[in-house]
Short mmCIF file of C-alpha atoms and ligand atoms in Angstrom, two decimals:
data_model
loop_
_atom_site.label_atom_id
_atom_site.label_comp_id
_atom_site.label_asym_id
_atom_site.label_seq_id
_atom_site.Cartn_x
_atom_site.Cartn_y
_atom_site.Cartn_z
CA MET A 1 54.42 -17.70 -8.75
CA ARG A 2 52.75 -14.49 -7.65
CA VAL A 3 50.76 -13.23 -10.65
CA ALA A 4 48.77 -9.97 -10.83
CA VAL A 5 45.86 -10.06 -13.27
CA THR A 6 44.31 -6.79 -14.45
CA GLY A 7 40.74 -7.33 -15.62
CA GLY A 8 40.79 -10.67 -13.81
CA ALA A 9 37.05 -10.50 -13.06
CA GLY A 10 36.15 -10.13 -16.76
CA TYR A 11 35.23 -12.80 -19.29
CA ILE A 12 38.66 -14.04 -20.40
CA GLY A 13 40.46 -12.90 -17.23
CA SER A 14 38.19 -14.91 -14.90
CA HIS A 15 38.75 -18.14 -16.85
CA THR A 16 42.50 -17.49 -16.77
CA VAL A 17 42.47 -16.86 -13.01
CA VAL A 18 40.78 -20.25 -12.54
CA CYS A 19 43.60 -21.92 -14.53
CA LEU A 20 46.27 -19.99 -12.58
CA LEU A 21 44.81 -20.99 -9.20
CA GLU A 22 44.40 -24.60 -10.33
CA ALA A 23 48.09 -24.59 -11.35
CA GLY A 24 49.04 -23.45 -7.83
CA HIS A 25 49.85 -19.79 -8.50
CA GLU A 26 49.09 -16.98 -6.05
CA VAL A 27 46.85 -14.44 -7.79
CA LEU A 28 45.92 -10.80 -7.24
CA ILE A 29 42.96 -9.59 -9.34
CA LEU A 30 43.05 -5.86 -10.13
CA ASP A 31 39.72 -4.81 -11.61
CA SER A 32 37.52 -1.72 -11.57
CA PHE A 33 34.46 -3.97 -12.01
CA ALA A 34 33.33 -1.60 -14.77
CA ASN A 35 32.32 -4.67 -16.78
CA ALA A 36 32.25 -7.49 -14.25
CA ALA A 37 29.81 -8.70 -11.62
CA PRO A 38 30.95 -8.32 -8.00
CA ASP A 39 30.47 -12.03 -7.24
CA VAL A 40 32.91 -13.25 -9.95
CA PRO A 41 35.84 -13.71 -7.50
CA ASP A 42 33.66 -15.94 -5.28
CA ARG A 43 32.61 -17.96 -8.30
CA ILE A 44 36.26 -18.35 -9.33
CA ALA A 45 37.03 -19.60 -5.81
CA GLY A 46 34.10 -22.03 -6.01
CA ILE A 47 35.51 -23.59 -9.18
CA ALA A 48 39.21 -23.56 -8.29
CA GLY A 49 38.88 -24.45 -4.60
CA GLN A 50 41.19 -21.52 -3.78
CA SER A 51 40.72 -17.76 -3.65
CA ALA A 52 42.49 -14.98 -5.45
CA GLN A 53 43.16 -11.71 -3.65
CA VAL A 54 41.06 -8.91 -5.11
CA MET A 55 41.58 -5.14 -5.26
CA ARG A 56 39.13 -2.75 -6.87
CA VAL A 57 41.59 -0.60 -8.84
CA ASP A 58 41.28 1.45 -12.01
CA ILE A 59 44.33 0.93 -14.23
CA THR A 60 44.36 4.64 -15.06
CA ASP A 61 44.99 5.41 -11.35
CA ARG A 62 48.77 5.05 -11.15
CA PRO A 63 49.16 5.71 -7.38
CA ALA A 64 46.60 3.01 -6.55
CA LEU A 65 48.11 0.62 -9.10
CA THR A 66 51.64 1.26 -7.79
CA ASP A 67 50.53 0.63 -4.20
CA ALA A 68 48.84 -2.58 -5.25
CA LEU A 69 51.86 -3.90 -7.18
CA THR A 70 54.53 -2.83 -4.70
CA GLY A 71 52.47 -4.46 -1.94
CA PHE A 72 51.89 -7.76 -3.79
CA ARG A 73 55.30 -7.87 -5.53
CA PRO A 74 54.14 -9.96 -8.50
CA GLU A 75 56.67 -11.92 -10.55
CA ALA A 76 54.47 -11.40 -13.62
CA VAL A 77 51.39 -9.48 -14.77
CA LEU A 78 48.64 -10.64 -17.11
CA HIS A 79 46.97 -7.53 -18.54
CA PHE A 80 43.35 -7.99 -19.64
CA ALA A 81 41.75 -4.76 -18.35
CA GLY A 82 40.36 -2.46 -20.99
CA LEU A 83 37.43 -1.47 -23.15
CA LYS A 84 36.62 -3.74 -26.09
CA ALA A 85 33.59 -2.70 -28.16
CA VAL A 86 34.52 -1.61 -31.68
CA GLY A 87 31.36 0.47 -32.27
CA GLU A 88 31.72 2.28 -28.95
CA ALA A 89 35.40 2.93 -29.71
CA VAL A 90 34.44 4.72 -32.93
CA GLU A 91 32.03 6.93 -30.96
CA MET A 92 34.32 7.48 -27.95
CA PRO A 93 37.91 7.26 -29.20
CA LEU A 94 39.34 9.48 -26.46
CA GLU A 95 37.93 7.25 -23.74
CA TYR A 96 39.31 4.16 -25.49
CA TYR A 97 42.79 5.67 -25.79
CA ARG A 98 42.63 6.89 -22.16
CA VAL A 99 41.75 3.49 -20.73
CA ASN A 100 43.47 1.13 -23.16
CA VAL A 101 46.61 3.10 -24.01
CA ALA A 102 47.16 5.46 -21.05
CA GLY A 103 45.98 2.75 -18.63
CA SER A 104 48.50 0.29 -20.07
CA LEU A 105 51.26 2.91 -19.77
CA GLU A 106 50.39 3.46 -16.11
CA LEU A 107 50.52 -0.30 -15.62
CA MET A 108 54.01 -0.56 -17.10
CA ARG A 109 55.23 2.36 -14.98
CA ALA A 110 53.75 0.75 -11.86
CA MET A 111 55.43 -2.54 -12.85
CA GLU A 112 58.78 -0.73 -13.14
CA ALA A 113 58.21 0.73 -9.66
CA ALA A 114 57.48 -2.77 -8.33
CA GLY A 115 60.50 -4.31 -10.10
CA CYS A 116 58.31 -6.56 -12.26
CA HIS A 117 59.09 -6.95 -15.96
CA ARG A 118 57.18 -10.04 -17.07
CA LEU A 119 53.99 -9.16 -18.94
CA VAL A 120 51.37 -10.94 -21.05
CA PHE A 121 49.10 -8.50 -22.89
CA SER A 122 45.63 -9.12 -24.38
CA SER A 123 46.01 -7.97 -27.97
CA SER A 124 43.67 -8.89 -30.79
CA ALA A 125 43.58 -10.17 -34.36
CA THR A 126 41.96 -6.83 -35.13
CA VAL A 127 45.51 -5.37 -35.31
CA TYR A 128 45.80 -7.03 -38.76
CA GLY A 129 42.81 -5.20 -40.25
CA ASP A 130 41.62 -6.65 -43.57
CA PRO A 131 44.25 -9.37 -44.16
CA ASP A 132 46.14 -9.91 -47.42
CA VAL A 133 46.44 -13.63 -46.67
CA VAL A 134 44.65 -16.17 -44.51
CA PRO A 135 45.65 -17.94 -42.31
CA ILE A 136 47.34 -14.81 -40.95
CA PRO A 137 50.95 -15.13 -39.75
CA GLU A 138 52.31 -12.82 -37.04
CA THR A 139 54.59 -11.22 -39.66
CA HIS A 140 51.54 -9.84 -41.51
CA ALA A 141 51.36 -6.02 -41.74
CA LEU A 142 49.51 -4.32 -38.90
CA ARG A 143 46.87 -1.88 -40.12
CA PRO A 144 43.90 -1.72 -37.76
CA THR A 145 40.80 0.00 -39.08
CA ASN A 146 39.23 1.47 -35.93
CA PRO A 147 40.27 3.15 -32.64
CA TYR A 148 39.93 -0.09 -30.66
CA GLY A 149 42.36 -1.85 -33.02
CA HIS A 150 44.68 1.18 -33.03
CA SER A 151 44.72 1.15 -29.22
CA LYS A 152 45.86 -2.51 -29.24
CA ARG A 153 48.53 -1.79 -31.86
CA MET A 154 49.78 1.21 -29.87
CA VAL A 155 50.10 -0.79 -26.67
CA GLU A 156 51.97 -3.54 -28.52
CA GLN A 157 54.35 -0.82 -29.77
CA VAL A 158 54.86 0.61 -26.27
CA ILE A 159 55.65 -2.87 -24.93
CA GLU A 160 58.10 -3.47 -27.80
CA ASP A 161 59.86 -0.16 -27.07
CA TRP A 162 59.91 -0.93 -23.34
CA GLY A 163 61.64 -4.21 -24.21
CA VAL A 164 64.26 -2.41 -26.32
CA ALA A 165 65.00 0.06 -23.52
CA ASN A 166 65.05 -2.45 -20.68
CA PRO A 167 66.67 -5.88 -21.14
CA ALA A 168 64.83 -7.19 -18.07
CA VAL A 169 61.52 -7.01 -19.94
CA ALA A 170 60.01 -10.34 -21.04
CA ALA A 171 56.61 -9.88 -22.67
CA VAL A 172 54.17 -11.64 -24.95
CA ASN A 173 51.48 -9.85 -26.94
CA LEU A 174 48.78 -12.48 -27.46
CA ARG A 175 46.64 -11.72 -30.50
CA TYR A 176 43.33 -13.40 -29.80
CA PHE A 177 41.04 -14.47 -32.61
CA ASN A 178 37.35 -15.04 -31.60
CA PRO A 179 36.95 -16.24 -28.00
CA VAL A 180 33.65 -18.01 -27.29
CA GLY A 181 32.11 -20.45 -24.82
CA ALA A 182 32.28 -20.55 -21.06
CA HIS A 183 33.64 -22.62 -18.20
CA GLY A 184 32.05 -26.09 -18.16
CA SER A 185 30.84 -25.48 -14.59
CA ALA A 186 28.49 -22.74 -15.87
CA GLN A 187 29.72 -20.56 -12.98
CA ILE A 188 31.52 -18.00 -15.15
CA GLY A 189 31.05 -16.84 -18.73
CA GLU A 190 30.36 -13.81 -20.85
CA ALA A 191 27.42 -11.65 -19.75
CA PRO A 192 27.14 -8.82 -22.29
CA GLN A 193 25.24 -5.74 -21.17
CA GLY A 194 22.49 -4.76 -23.64
CA VAL A 195 22.45 -6.06 -27.20
CA PRO A 196 25.44 -8.36 -27.82
CA ASN A 197 27.85 -7.17 -30.51
CA ASN A 198 29.36 -10.59 -31.07
CA LEU A 199 27.85 -13.52 -32.90
CA MET A 200 27.96 -16.29 -30.29
CA PRO A 201 26.26 -14.45 -27.39
CA TYR A 202 23.63 -13.16 -29.82
CA VAL A 203 22.93 -16.68 -31.14
CA ALA A 204 22.73 -17.96 -27.55
CA GLN A 205 20.14 -15.30 -26.67
CA VAL A 206 18.06 -16.23 -29.72
CA ALA A 207 18.22 -19.95 -28.83
CA VAL A 208 17.06 -19.28 -25.27
CA GLY A 209 14.16 -17.14 -26.57
CA GLU A 210 15.35 -13.71 -25.42
CA ARG A 211 15.60 -12.40 -28.98
CA PRO A 212 13.35 -13.36 -31.90
CA HIS A 213 16.00 -13.95 -34.54
CA LEU A 214 19.61 -13.42 -35.56
CA SER A 215 20.47 -10.86 -38.22
CA VAL A 216 23.18 -12.36 -40.43
CA PHE A 217 25.36 -9.52 -41.69
CA GLY A 218 25.70 -10.36 -45.38
CA ASP A 219 25.71 -13.58 -47.43
CA ASP A 220 27.67 -12.25 -50.40
CA TYR A 221 31.22 -12.57 -49.08
CA ASP A 222 33.81 -14.58 -50.95
CA THR A 223 33.43 -17.57 -48.60
CA PRO A 224 31.95 -21.06 -49.16
CA ASP A 225 28.40 -20.08 -48.10
CA GLY A 226 28.76 -16.30 -48.50
CA THR A 227 28.70 -15.53 -44.73
CA GLY A 228 31.71 -14.35 -42.72
CA VAL A 229 34.26 -16.93 -41.57
CA ARG A 230 36.04 -16.62 -38.22
CA ASP A 231 38.48 -18.58 -36.09
CA TYR A 232 36.51 -19.31 -32.90
CA ILE A 233 38.47 -20.42 -29.86
CA HIS A 234 37.10 -21.86 -26.62
CA VAL A 235 37.77 -19.44 -23.75
CA VAL A 236 39.28 -22.20 -21.59
CA ASP A 237 41.79 -23.02 -24.35
CA LEU A 238 42.57 -19.31 -24.56
CA ALA A 239 43.02 -19.16 -20.77
CA GLN A 240 45.50 -22.02 -20.96
CA ALA A 241 47.47 -20.21 -23.67
CA HIS A 242 48.12 -17.51 -21.03
CA LEU A 243 49.76 -20.02 -18.71
CA ALA A 244 51.99 -21.15 -21.57
CA ALA A 245 52.82 -17.50 -22.37
CA LEU A 246 53.63 -16.89 -18.71
CA ASP A 247 56.10 -19.80 -18.82
CA LEU A 248 57.63 -18.37 -21.99
CA THR A 249 58.32 -15.04 -20.23
CA GLY A 250 60.25 -17.04 -17.62
CA ARG A 251 62.38 -18.77 -20.25
CA GLU A 252 63.06 -15.92 -22.65
CA GLY A 253 63.48 -12.16 -22.55
CA GLY A 254 62.37 -9.71 -25.21
CA VAL A 255 58.95 -9.06 -26.64
CA GLN A 256 57.06 -11.36 -28.99
CA ALA A 257 53.62 -11.33 -30.62
CA ILE A 258 51.80 -14.65 -30.89
CA ASN A 259 48.43 -15.51 -32.44
CA VAL A 260 45.93 -17.43 -30.35
CA GLY A 261 43.49 -19.28 -32.57
CA THR A 262 42.84 -22.75 -33.94
CA GLY A 263 43.55 -22.15 -37.62
CA ARG A 264 40.10 -23.62 -38.42
CA GLY A 265 37.29 -21.33 -39.58
CA TYR A 266 33.50 -21.52 -39.36
CA SER A 267 30.93 -19.43 -41.20
CA VAL A 268 28.01 -17.66 -39.53
CA LEU A 269 25.61 -20.29 -40.85
CA GLU A 270 27.83 -23.15 -39.64
CA MET A 271 27.82 -21.53 -36.19
CA VAL A 272 24.03 -21.27 -36.26
CA ARG A 273 23.64 -24.95 -37.16
CA ALA A 274 26.17 -26.08 -34.54
CA PHE A 275 24.36 -24.05 -31.89
CA GLU A 276 21.00 -25.51 -32.89
CA THR A 277 22.44 -29.01 -32.48
CA ALA A 278 24.05 -28.23 -29.11
CA SER A 279 20.97 -26.53 -27.67
CA GLY A 280 18.21 -28.54 -29.34
CA ARG A 281 16.55 -25.18 -30.03
CA PRO A 282 15.90 -23.41 -33.33
CA VAL A 283 17.91 -20.28 -34.16
CA PRO A 284 15.82 -18.37 -36.72
CA TYR A 285 17.79 -15.87 -38.76
CA GLU A 286 17.40 -13.40 -41.56
CA ILE A 287 20.06 -12.15 -43.94
CA ILE A 288 20.57 -8.39 -43.87
CA ALA A 289 23.21 -6.03 -45.28
CA ARG A 290 26.89 -6.38 -44.44
CA ARG A 291 28.03 -4.74 -41.19
CA PRO A 292 30.32 -1.81 -42.06
CA GLY A 293 33.98 -2.62 -41.43
CA ASP A 294 33.49 -6.42 -41.43
CA ILE A 295 35.91 -8.64 -43.33
CA ALA A 296 35.16 -11.90 -45.15
CA THR A 297 37.56 -14.25 -43.41
CA SER A 298 39.81 -14.10 -40.36
CA LEU A 299 41.90 -17.14 -39.50
CA ALA A 300 45.00 -17.54 -37.36
CA ASP A 301 48.14 -19.21 -38.55
CA PRO A 302 48.66 -21.17 -35.30
CA SER A 303 52.13 -22.52 -36.10
CA LEU A 304 54.07 -19.97 -34.03
CA SER A 305 51.86 -20.58 -30.98
CA ALA A 306 52.51 -24.31 -31.30
CA ALA A 307 56.26 -23.77 -31.63
CA ARG A 308 56.78 -21.02 -29.04
CA LEU A 309 54.11 -21.83 -26.48
CA GLY A 310 53.91 -25.58 -26.96
CA TRP A 311 50.16 -25.01 -26.80
CA LYS A 312 47.28 -25.75 -29.08
CA ALA A 313 43.51 -25.46 -28.78
CA GLU A 314 41.85 -28.72 -27.72
CA ARG A 315 38.14 -27.91 -27.51
CA ASP A 316 36.06 -28.29 -30.67
CA LEU A 317 33.05 -26.40 -31.97
CA GLU A 318 30.66 -28.75 -30.21
CA ALA A 319 32.29 -27.99 -26.84
CA MET A 320 32.22 -24.23 -27.58
CA CYS A 321 28.47 -24.33 -28.35
CA ARG A 322 27.57 -26.73 -25.54
CA ASP A 323 29.38 -24.68 -22.87
CA ALA A 324 27.95 -21.40 -24.22
CA TRP A 325 24.47 -22.94 -24.14
CA VAL A 326 24.76 -24.26 -20.57
CA TRP A 327 25.97 -20.81 -19.45
CA GLN A 328 23.21 -19.01 -21.36
CA SER A 329 20.59 -21.31 -19.83
CA TYR A 330 21.97 -20.56 -16.36
CA LEU A 331 21.87 -16.78 -17.07
CA ALA A 332 18.29 -17.01 -18.36
CA GLY A 333 17.21 -18.87 -15.20
CA LYS A 334 18.95 -16.31 -12.99
CA ASN A 335 17.34 -13.38 -14.83
CA SER A 336 13.85 -14.90 -14.67
CA GLY A 337 14.26 -15.98 -11.03
P1 LIG B 1 35.74 -7.96 -20.31
O1 LIG B 1 35.11 -6.62 -20.46
O2 LIG B 1 34.88 -9.10 -19.87
O3 LIG B 1 36.94 -7.86 -19.27
C1 LIG B 1 37.69 -6.68 -19.07
C2 LIG B 1 37.80 -6.47 -17.56
O4 LIG B 1 38.52 -5.26 -17.36
C3 LIG B 1 36.45 -6.32 -16.88
O5 LIG B 1 36.41 -7.13 -15.72
C4 LIG B 1 36.38 -4.83 -16.53
O6 LIG B 1 35.65 -4.60 -15.32
C5 LIG B 1 37.85 -4.50 -16.39
N1 LIG B 1 38.15 -3.09 -16.64
C6 LIG B 1 37.68 -2.30 -17.64
N2 LIG B 1 38.21 -1.07 -17.54
C7 LIG B 1 39.03 -1.09 -16.47
C8 LIG B 1 39.87 -0.12 -15.85
N3 LIG B 1 39.94 1.14 -16.31
N4 LIG B 1 40.58 -0.48 -14.75
C9 LIG B 1 40.51 -1.75 -14.26
N5 LIG B 1 39.73 -2.70 -14.79
C10 LIG B 1 39.00 -2.37 -15.89
O7 LIG B 1 36.50 -8.30 -21.67
P2 LIG B 1 37.17 -9.66 -22.16
O8 LIG B 1 36.36 -10.17 -23.30
O9 LIG B 1 37.47 -10.55 -21.02
O10 LIG B 1 38.51 -9.08 -22.77
C11 LIG B 1 39.72 -9.04 -22.02
C12 LIG B 1 40.80 -8.40 -22.87
O11 LIG B 1 40.95 -9.16 -24.08
C13 LIG B 1 40.48 -6.97 -23.31
O12 LIG B 1 41.69 -6.22 -23.27
C14 LIG B 1 40.01 -7.13 -24.74
O13 LIG B 1 40.26 -5.98 -25.51
C15 LIG B 1 40.85 -8.30 -25.20
N6 LIG B 1 40.24 -9.04 -26.32
C16 LIG B 1 38.98 -9.56 -26.18
C17 LIG B 1 38.39 -10.25 -27.25
C18 LIG B 1 36.99 -10.80 -27.14
O14 LIG B 1 36.40 -11.14 -28.17
N7 LIG B 1 36.40 -10.92 -25.96
C19 LIG B 1 39.10 -10.42 -28.45
C20 LIG B 1 40.40 -9.90 -28.55
C21 LIG B 1 40.96 -9.21 -27.47
N1 LIG B 2 27.66 -11.55 -37.19
C1 LIG B 2 26.36 -11.63 -37.68
N2 LIG B 2 25.35 -11.20 -36.87
C2 LIG B 2 25.56 -10.70 -35.61
C3 LIG B 2 26.91 -10.64 -35.13
C4 LIG B 2 27.93 -11.06 -35.96
O1 LIG B 2 26.12 -12.06 -38.80
O2 LIG B 2 24.60 -10.30 -34.92
C5 LIG B 2 28.77 -12.05 -38.05
C6 LIG B 2 29.82 -11.00 -38.41
O3 LIG B 2 29.46 -10.32 -39.58
C7 LIG B 2 31.08 -11.87 -38.57
C8 LIG B 2 30.87 -13.01 -37.57
O4 LIG B 2 29.46 -13.04 -37.31
O5 LIG B 2 31.12 -12.44 -39.87
C9 LIG B 2 31.61 -12.82 -36.25
O6 LIG B 2 31.28 -11.52 -35.74
P1 LIG B 2 31.81 -11.06 -34.30
O7 LIG B 2 31.32 -9.65 -34.09
O8 LIG B 2 31.44 -12.08 -33.28
O9 LIG B 2 33.39 -11.10 -34.43
P2 LIG B 2 34.39 -10.20 -35.32
O10 LIG B 2 33.64 -9.70 -36.52
O11 LIG B 2 34.84 -9.11 -34.43
O12 LIG B 2 35.48 -11.12 -35.71
#
């Protein structure tokens, strides 16, 4: 198949492009490189043994997007491009709505112009807000608590309405839980700019000696050890869920939302210990106050993904930590060299 991938040079997008190329698909990456290194496409080619086409395009630029899609004539689009930092979204909501919501609208209009109606969208478990029940089923109420989460909910709504208006539309909104890890080749991974917001990259930077200690945001939650529990998923498992979702859009029309997680949770302190084991390095930490807006526990109910996608996560916590460590060690060597 010909598949266009917005944000295909980013963290999750790059791993998915590797899987697409390895499965024999023809891929066009559309990325502004706002949050991706310019050599990512070459690294993808090095792993997959094949190249993707690449166009530097901003998804908010409809003429450029339309030219790209009408030229490539994709059979499906995987849509990763967007802004993703919750704290930044609270400070810059207009920019988040412009890129995430207006950019997604431009993408759908460009897809219409190119006669393409198969779409897989990167949504997030953040659309659920503070859940009433865990594990969280897809039928749970959607009540995001910040502009980033609202932007994901809004795009899901637009896609649903597009599907009602146009019977040709076949789309899957994938609600990711907590993606971590990196490709086992240590050629691609997550390279946060500045201080990492997320736990795993922060822990990795402490283990490698770039930061003195981890601040654990609260140990008084209603969880077994008092620290927050999350459903971490290896990024390569997540990438493979996209191939399964792509297949689903070929089998069935309409719009569906599907969780992508493992259903198994780990606390902050369990993550610290697992990372210490994988890296052989200490991860000193201190407990500080809760981070505003955090919830105690977030866990996917993975039964719909198993039933609809025929997919389930295969990589365990040890693989997540090991691959994150190998990638972090590579980054540290690159930065010091
Ligand atoms: P990322 O920042 O690594 O990747 C996003 C890519 O989009 C980058 O390559 C960036 O250069 C590109 N991009 C940004 N703005 C663009 C624009 N205006 N036009 C074209 N390209 C643009 O992020 P990621 O972690 O790979 O996340 C991918 C998607 O998954 C995002 O939509 C994110 O909101 C969503 N998501 C991520 C997580 C997570 O924890 N990483 C969790 C849930 C959902
Ligand atoms: N966390 C922490 N210290 C950090 C970053 C995160 O204690 O420096 C905790 C956070 O409170 C949450 C868990 O780690 O319980 C996962 O946080 P992350 O930001 O990675 O994911 P999210 O909260 O968005 O699910």
